[in-house]
Short mmCIF file of C-alpha atoms in Angstrom, two decimals:
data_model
loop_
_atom_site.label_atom_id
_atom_site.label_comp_id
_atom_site.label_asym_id
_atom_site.label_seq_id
_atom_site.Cartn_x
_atom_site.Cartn_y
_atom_site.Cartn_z
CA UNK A 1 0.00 0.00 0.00
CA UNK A 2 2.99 2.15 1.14
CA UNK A 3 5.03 1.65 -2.08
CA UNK A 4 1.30 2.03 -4.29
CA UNK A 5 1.10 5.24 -2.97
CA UNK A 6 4.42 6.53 -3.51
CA UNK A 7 4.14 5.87 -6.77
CA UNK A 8 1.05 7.83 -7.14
CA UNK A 9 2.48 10.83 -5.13
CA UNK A 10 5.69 10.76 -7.88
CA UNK A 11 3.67 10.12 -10.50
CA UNK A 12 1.08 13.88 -9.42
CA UNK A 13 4.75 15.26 -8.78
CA UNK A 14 6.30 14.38 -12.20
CA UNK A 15 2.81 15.37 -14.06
CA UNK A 16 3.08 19.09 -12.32
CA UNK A 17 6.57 19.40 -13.46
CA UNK A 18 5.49 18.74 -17.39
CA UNK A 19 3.06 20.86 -16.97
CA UNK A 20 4.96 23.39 -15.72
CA UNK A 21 7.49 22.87 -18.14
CA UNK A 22 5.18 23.82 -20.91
CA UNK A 23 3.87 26.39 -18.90
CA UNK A 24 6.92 27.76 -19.47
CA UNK A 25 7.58 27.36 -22.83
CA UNK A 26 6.99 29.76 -25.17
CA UNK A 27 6.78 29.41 -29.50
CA UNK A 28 5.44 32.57 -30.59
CA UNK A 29 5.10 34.50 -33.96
CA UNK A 30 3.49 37.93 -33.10
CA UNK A 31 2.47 41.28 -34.78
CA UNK A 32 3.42 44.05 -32.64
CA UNK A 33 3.54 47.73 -33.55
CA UNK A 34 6.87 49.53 -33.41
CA UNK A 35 6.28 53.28 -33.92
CA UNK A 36 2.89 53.31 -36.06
CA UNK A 37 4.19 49.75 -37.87
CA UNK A 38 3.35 46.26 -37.46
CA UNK A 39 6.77 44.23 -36.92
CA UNK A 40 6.82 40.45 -37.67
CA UNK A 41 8.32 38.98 -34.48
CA UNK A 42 9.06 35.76 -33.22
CA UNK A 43 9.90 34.79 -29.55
CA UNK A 44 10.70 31.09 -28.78
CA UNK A 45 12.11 29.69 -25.41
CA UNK A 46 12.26 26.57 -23.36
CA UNK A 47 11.62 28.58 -20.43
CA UNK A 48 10.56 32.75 -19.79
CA UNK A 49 12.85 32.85 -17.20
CA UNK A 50 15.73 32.52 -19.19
CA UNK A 51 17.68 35.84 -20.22
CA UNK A 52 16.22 37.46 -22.88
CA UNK A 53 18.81 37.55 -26.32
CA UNK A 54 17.31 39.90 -29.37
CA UNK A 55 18.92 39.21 -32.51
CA UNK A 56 19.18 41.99 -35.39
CA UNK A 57 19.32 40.69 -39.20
CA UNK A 58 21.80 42.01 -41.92
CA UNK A 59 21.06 43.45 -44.94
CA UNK A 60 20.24 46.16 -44.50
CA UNK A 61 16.50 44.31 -45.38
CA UNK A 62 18.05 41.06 -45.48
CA UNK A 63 15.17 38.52 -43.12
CA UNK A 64 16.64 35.68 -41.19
CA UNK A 65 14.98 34.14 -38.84
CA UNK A 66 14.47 31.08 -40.36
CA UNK A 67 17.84 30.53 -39.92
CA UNK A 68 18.28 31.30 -36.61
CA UNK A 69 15.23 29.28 -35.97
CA UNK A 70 16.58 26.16 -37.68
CA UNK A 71 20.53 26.14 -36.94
CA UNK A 72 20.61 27.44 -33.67
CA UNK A 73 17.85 25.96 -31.99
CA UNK A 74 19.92 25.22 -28.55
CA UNK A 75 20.11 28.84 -27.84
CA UNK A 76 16.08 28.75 -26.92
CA UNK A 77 17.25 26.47 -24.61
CA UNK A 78 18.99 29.09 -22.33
CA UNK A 79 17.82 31.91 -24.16
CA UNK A 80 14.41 33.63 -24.39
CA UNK A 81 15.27 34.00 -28.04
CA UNK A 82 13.93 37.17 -29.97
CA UNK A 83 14.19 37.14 -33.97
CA UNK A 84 12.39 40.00 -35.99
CA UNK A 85 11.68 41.60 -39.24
CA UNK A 86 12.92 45.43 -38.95
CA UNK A 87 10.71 47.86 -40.72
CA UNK A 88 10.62 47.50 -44.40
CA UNK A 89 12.14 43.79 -44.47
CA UNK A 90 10.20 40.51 -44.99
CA UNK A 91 7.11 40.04 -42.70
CA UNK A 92 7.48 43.91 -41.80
CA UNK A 93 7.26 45.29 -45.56
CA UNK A 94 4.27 47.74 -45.78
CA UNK A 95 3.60 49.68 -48.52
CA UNK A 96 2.70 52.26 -45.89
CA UNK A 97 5.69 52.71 -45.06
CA UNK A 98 7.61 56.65 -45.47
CA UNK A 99 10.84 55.87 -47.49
CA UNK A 100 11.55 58.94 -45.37
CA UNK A 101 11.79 56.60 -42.14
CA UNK A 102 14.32 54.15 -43.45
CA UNK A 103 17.12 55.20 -41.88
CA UNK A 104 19.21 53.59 -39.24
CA UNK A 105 18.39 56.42 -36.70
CA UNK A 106 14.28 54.98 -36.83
CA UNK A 107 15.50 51.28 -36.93
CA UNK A 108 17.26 52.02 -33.87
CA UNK A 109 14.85 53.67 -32.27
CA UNK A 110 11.67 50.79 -33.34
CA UNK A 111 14.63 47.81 -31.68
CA UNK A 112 14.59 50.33 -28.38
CA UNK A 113 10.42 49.89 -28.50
CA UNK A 114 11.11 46.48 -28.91
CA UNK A 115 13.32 46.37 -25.96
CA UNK A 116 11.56 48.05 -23.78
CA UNK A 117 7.95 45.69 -24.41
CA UNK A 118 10.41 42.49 -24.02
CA UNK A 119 11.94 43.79 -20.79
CA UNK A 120 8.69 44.88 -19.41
CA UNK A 121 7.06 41.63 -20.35
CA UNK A 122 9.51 39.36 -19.11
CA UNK A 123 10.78 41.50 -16.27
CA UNK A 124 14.37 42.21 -17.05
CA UNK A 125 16.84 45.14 -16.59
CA UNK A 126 18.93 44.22 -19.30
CA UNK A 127 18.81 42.01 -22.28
CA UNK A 128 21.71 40.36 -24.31
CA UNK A 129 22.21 42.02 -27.98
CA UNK A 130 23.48 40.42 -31.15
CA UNK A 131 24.26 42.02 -34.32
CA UNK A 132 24.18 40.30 -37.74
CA UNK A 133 26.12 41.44 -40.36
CA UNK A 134 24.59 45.65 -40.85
CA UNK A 135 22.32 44.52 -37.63
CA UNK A 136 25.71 45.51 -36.35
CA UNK A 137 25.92 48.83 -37.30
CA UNK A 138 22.31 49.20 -35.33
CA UNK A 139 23.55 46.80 -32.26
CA UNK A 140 26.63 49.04 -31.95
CA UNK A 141 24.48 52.07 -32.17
CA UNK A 142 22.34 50.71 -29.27
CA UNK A 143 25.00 49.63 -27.18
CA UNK A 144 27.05 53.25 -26.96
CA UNK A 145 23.62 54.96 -26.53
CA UNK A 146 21.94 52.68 -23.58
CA UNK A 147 24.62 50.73 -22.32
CA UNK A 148 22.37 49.99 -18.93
CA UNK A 149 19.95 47.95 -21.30
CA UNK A 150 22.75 45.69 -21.82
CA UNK A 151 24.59 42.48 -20.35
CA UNK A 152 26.86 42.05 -23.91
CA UNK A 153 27.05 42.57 -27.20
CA UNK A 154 27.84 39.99 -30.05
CA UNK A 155 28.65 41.25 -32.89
CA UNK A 156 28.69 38.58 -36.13
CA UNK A 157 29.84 39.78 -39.35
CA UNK A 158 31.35 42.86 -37.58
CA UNK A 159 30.29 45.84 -39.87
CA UNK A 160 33.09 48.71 -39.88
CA UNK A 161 33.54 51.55 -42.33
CA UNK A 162 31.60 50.31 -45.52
CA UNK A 163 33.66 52.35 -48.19
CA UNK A 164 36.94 50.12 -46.37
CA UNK A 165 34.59 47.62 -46.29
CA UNK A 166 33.90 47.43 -50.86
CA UNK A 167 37.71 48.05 -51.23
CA UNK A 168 38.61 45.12 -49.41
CA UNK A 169 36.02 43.28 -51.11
CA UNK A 170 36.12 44.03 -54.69
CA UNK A 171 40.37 43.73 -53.91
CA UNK A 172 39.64 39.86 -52.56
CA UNK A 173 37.69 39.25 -56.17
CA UNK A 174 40.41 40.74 -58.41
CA UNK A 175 43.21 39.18 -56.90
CA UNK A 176 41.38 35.69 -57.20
CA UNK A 177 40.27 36.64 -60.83
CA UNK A 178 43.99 37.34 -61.65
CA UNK A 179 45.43 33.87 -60.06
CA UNK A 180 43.01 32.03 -61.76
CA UNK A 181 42.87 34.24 -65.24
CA UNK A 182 39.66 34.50 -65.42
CA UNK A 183 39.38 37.24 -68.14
CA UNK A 184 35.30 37.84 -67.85
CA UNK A 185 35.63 38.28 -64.45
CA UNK A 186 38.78 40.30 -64.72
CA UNK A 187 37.57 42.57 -67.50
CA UNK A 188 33.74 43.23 -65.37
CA UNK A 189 35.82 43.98 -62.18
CA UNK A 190 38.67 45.89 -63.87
CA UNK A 191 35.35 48.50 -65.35
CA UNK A 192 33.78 48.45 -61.82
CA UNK A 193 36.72 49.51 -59.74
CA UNK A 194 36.54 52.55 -62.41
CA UNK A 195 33.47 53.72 -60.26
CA UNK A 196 32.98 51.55 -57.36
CA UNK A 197 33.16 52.26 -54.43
CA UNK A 198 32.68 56.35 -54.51
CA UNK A 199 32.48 58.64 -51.53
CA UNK A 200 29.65 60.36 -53.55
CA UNK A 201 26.87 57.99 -55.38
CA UNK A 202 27.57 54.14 -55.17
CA UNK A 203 24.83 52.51 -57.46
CA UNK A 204 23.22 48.89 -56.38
CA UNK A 205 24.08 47.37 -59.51
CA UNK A 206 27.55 47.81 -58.97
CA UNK A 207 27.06 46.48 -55.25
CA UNK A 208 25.16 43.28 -56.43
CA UNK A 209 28.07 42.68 -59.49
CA UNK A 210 30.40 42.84 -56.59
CA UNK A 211 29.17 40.21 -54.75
CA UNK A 212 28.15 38.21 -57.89
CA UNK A 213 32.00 37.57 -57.91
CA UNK A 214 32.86 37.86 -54.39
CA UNK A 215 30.25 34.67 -54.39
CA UNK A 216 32.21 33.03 -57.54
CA UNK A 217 36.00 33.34 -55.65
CA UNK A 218 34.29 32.07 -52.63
CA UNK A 219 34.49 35.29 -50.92
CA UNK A 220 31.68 34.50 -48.43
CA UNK A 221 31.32 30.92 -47.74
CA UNK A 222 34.82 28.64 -47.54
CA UNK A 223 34.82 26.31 -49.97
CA UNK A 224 33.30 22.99 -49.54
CA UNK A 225 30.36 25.38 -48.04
CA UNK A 226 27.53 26.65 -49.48
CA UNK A 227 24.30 28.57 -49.36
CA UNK A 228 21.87 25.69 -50.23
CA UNK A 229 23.05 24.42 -46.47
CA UNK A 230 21.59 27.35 -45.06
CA UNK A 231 18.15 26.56 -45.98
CA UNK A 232 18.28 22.59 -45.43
CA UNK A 233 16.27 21.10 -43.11
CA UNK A 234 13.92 24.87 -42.27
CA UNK A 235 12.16 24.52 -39.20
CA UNK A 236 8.87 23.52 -39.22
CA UNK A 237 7.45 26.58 -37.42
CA UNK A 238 9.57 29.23 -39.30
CA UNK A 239 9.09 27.75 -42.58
CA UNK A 240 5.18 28.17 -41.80
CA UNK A 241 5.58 31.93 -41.97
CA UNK A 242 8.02 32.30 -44.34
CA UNK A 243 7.17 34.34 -47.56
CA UNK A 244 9.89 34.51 -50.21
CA UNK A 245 7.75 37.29 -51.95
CA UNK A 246 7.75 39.29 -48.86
CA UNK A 247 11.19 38.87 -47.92
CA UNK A 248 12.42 39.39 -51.91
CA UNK A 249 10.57 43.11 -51.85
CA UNK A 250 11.07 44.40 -48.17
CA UNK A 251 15.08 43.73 -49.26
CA UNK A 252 14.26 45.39 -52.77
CA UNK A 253 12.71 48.27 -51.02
CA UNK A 254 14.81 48.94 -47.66
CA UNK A 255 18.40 48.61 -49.95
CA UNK A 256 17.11 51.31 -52.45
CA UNK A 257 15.80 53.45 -49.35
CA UNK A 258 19.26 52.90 -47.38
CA UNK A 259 22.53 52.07 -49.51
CA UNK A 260 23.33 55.58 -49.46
CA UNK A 261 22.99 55.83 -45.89
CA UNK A 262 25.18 52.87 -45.60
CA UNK A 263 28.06 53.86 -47.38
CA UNK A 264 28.82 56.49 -44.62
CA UNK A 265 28.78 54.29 -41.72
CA UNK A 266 32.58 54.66 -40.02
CA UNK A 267 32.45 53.07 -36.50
CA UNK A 268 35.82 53.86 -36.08
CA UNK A 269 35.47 57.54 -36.10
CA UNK A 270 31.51 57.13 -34.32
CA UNK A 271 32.43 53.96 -31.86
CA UNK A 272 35.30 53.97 -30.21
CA UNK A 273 34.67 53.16 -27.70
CA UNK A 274 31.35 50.79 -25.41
CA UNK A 275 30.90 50.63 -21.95
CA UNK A 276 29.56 47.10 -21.89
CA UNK A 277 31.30 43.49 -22.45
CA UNK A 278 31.75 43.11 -26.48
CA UNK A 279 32.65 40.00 -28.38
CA UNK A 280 32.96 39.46 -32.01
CA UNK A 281 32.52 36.39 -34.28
CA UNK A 282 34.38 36.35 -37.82
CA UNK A 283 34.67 33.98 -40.40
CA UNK A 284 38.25 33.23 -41.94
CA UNK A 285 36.88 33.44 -45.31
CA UNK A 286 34.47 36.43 -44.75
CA UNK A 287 35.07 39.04 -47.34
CA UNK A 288 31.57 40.38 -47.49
CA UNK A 289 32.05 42.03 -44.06
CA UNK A 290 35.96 41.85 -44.21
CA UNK A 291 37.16 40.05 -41.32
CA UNK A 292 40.40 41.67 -41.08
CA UNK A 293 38.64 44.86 -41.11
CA UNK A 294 36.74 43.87 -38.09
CA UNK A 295 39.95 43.02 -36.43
CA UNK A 296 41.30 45.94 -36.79
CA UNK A 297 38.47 47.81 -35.45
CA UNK A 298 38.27 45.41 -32.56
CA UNK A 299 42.13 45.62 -32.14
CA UNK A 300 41.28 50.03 -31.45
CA UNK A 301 37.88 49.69 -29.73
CA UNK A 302 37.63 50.46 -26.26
CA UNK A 303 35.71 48.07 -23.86
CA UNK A 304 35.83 46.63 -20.33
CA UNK A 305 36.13 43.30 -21.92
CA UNK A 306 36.70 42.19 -25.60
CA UNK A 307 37.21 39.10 -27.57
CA UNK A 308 37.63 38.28 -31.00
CA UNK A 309 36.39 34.37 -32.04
CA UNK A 310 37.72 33.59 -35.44
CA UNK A 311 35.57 30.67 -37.27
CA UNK A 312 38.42 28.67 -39.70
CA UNK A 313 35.86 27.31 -41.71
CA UNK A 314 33.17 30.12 -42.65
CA UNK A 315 32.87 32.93 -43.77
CA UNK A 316 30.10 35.53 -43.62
CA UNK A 317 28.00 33.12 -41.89
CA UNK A 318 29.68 31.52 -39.31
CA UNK A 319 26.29 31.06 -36.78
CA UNK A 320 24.74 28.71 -39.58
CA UNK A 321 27.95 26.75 -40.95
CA UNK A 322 29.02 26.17 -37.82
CA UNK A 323 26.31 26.49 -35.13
CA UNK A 324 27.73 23.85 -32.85
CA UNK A 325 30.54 26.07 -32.34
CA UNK A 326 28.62 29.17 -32.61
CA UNK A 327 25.71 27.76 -29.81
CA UNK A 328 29.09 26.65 -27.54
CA UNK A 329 30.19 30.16 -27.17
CA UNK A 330 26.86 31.53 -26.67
CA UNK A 331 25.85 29.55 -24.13
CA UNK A 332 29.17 28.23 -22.30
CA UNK A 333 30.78 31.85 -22.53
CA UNK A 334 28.65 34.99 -23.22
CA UNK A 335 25.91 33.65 -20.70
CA UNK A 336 28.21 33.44 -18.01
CA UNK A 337 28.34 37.09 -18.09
CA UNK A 338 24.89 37.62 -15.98
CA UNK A 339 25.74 35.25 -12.94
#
């Protein structure tokens, strides 16, 4: 009778603990206005109580989250994990929206509305912040403006000075064109370095040419890597609310709206230094956002703590090609930060 009831008593305890578990759990794709405009959002977490991380996407307009969502599923375990559309981009593309307020200044200030609604609903002072690619020239922004909303920064695909940045670049291609004599390559990049990149007006078809070839010399992904990998194996709930016609115009739209912009960002002259931990994650074979670029502004930044984590066998995306690694650091290392 003794050991019957036991059994039932562990049995009522185990069942609370499920429940509770899911209680806990959260999977959620939500609309939520940011400054007058709906914003796609997704929040996904084994447990609330975790740490809240918000990621910001590339591009600029360039939507993600189905990657996040599919190779880098173990941060949710640790994580509260925040992944969003900004304004203009993929699930947040309106038609409504002011070409006017496409600038980084407004995407900055719709992640800070963000921020605030995630800190209020899950009852935290401070939030972890990673920037993707030109989500880093808005996580950097962030982080030397509120540096009390912060535990870290990551930056991936460190984003620098931009006209350093299509130097470097467009170099990487012509060199590789030359060693392997490819005269059609040579002969388009030889014409575009006529032009591109320029202080004044840089054009988008030059930009997308660029990386065309930057592509071709494997200027972004190492080879034996490639982009098809990135999209094998989508998880089920982000494919569900992915929309390739969405994602195609918000990045047609915000680029057009914002490449200008871009071309003048120079965090070494407007970040020098960040009152808050930062780490940075670079592919080897990144020559989209140079690598050795981001060094170099790492090497002259100014923080109470700073580390540079090369990844030997990527290159611009490093969290994807090698999110074992990537998931490691985030939650063996940066985590550690809060306790």
């Amino acid at each position: 009778m003794i050991n019957k009831l036991l059994m039932v008593l562990m049995a009522l305890l185990f069942g609370w603990q499920i429940c509770d578990a899911q209680i806990n759990v959260v999977n959620e794709y939500n609309r939520i206005v940011l400054n007058d405009f709906e914003h796609g959002v997704f929040i996904k977490s084994n447990n609330v109580e975790n740490p809240v991380l918000l990621i910001l996407h590339g591009g600029p307009g360039f939507s993600d989250f189905y990657f996040w969502q599919t190779h880098n599923k173990d941060l949710e375990k640790r994580y509260t994990v925040v992944t969003y559309d900004q304004r203009g981009t993929g699930l947040s593309y309106n038609d409504a929206i002011p070409l006017e307020s496409m600038t980084f200044n407004q995407l900055e200030n719709d992640a800070l509305s963000l921020i605030q609604l995630l800190r209020e609903r899950f009852k935290k002072d401070k939030i972890y912040l990673l920037g993707y690619s030109a989500g880093t020239i808005i996580g950097i922004n962030l982080v030397k403006k509120h540096p009390s909303l912060f535990y870290a920064y990551v930056g991936v695909g460190q984003v620098t000075n931009l006209y350093l940045n299509e130097k470097i670049s467009l170099r990487y291609s012509l060199q590789q064109a030359k060693m392997l004599k490819d005269s059609t390559a040579l002969a388009q990049l030889h014409e575009l370095t006529k032009r591109y990149p320029s202080h004044s007006k840089n054009e988008l078809a030059d930009l997308y040419l660029s990386r065309k070839w930057l592509r071709y010399f494997h200027g972004d992904f190492c080879k034996g890597t490639n982009v098809g990998q990135l999209y094998k194996d989508m998880d089920k709930f982000a494919k569900k609310h992915y929309n390739d016609t969405l994602i195609s115009k918000g990045q047609s739209f915000t680029m057009e709206a914002m490449w200008d912009e871009v071309m003048k960002v120079d965090l070494f002259k407007t970040a020098e230094e960040l009152e808050i931990p930062v780490y940075f994650v670079a592919g080897r074979c990144d020559y989209n956002a140079p690598s050795t670029l981001a060094f170099k502004y790492y090497k002259r930044l100014k923080a109470p703590f700073k580390k540079f984590i090369w990844f030997e066998n990527s290159g611009h995306y490093a969290p994807f090609v090698e999110p074992d690694k990537f998931n490691r650091i985030l939650l063996d290392e940066i985590l550690f930060l809060e306790k």
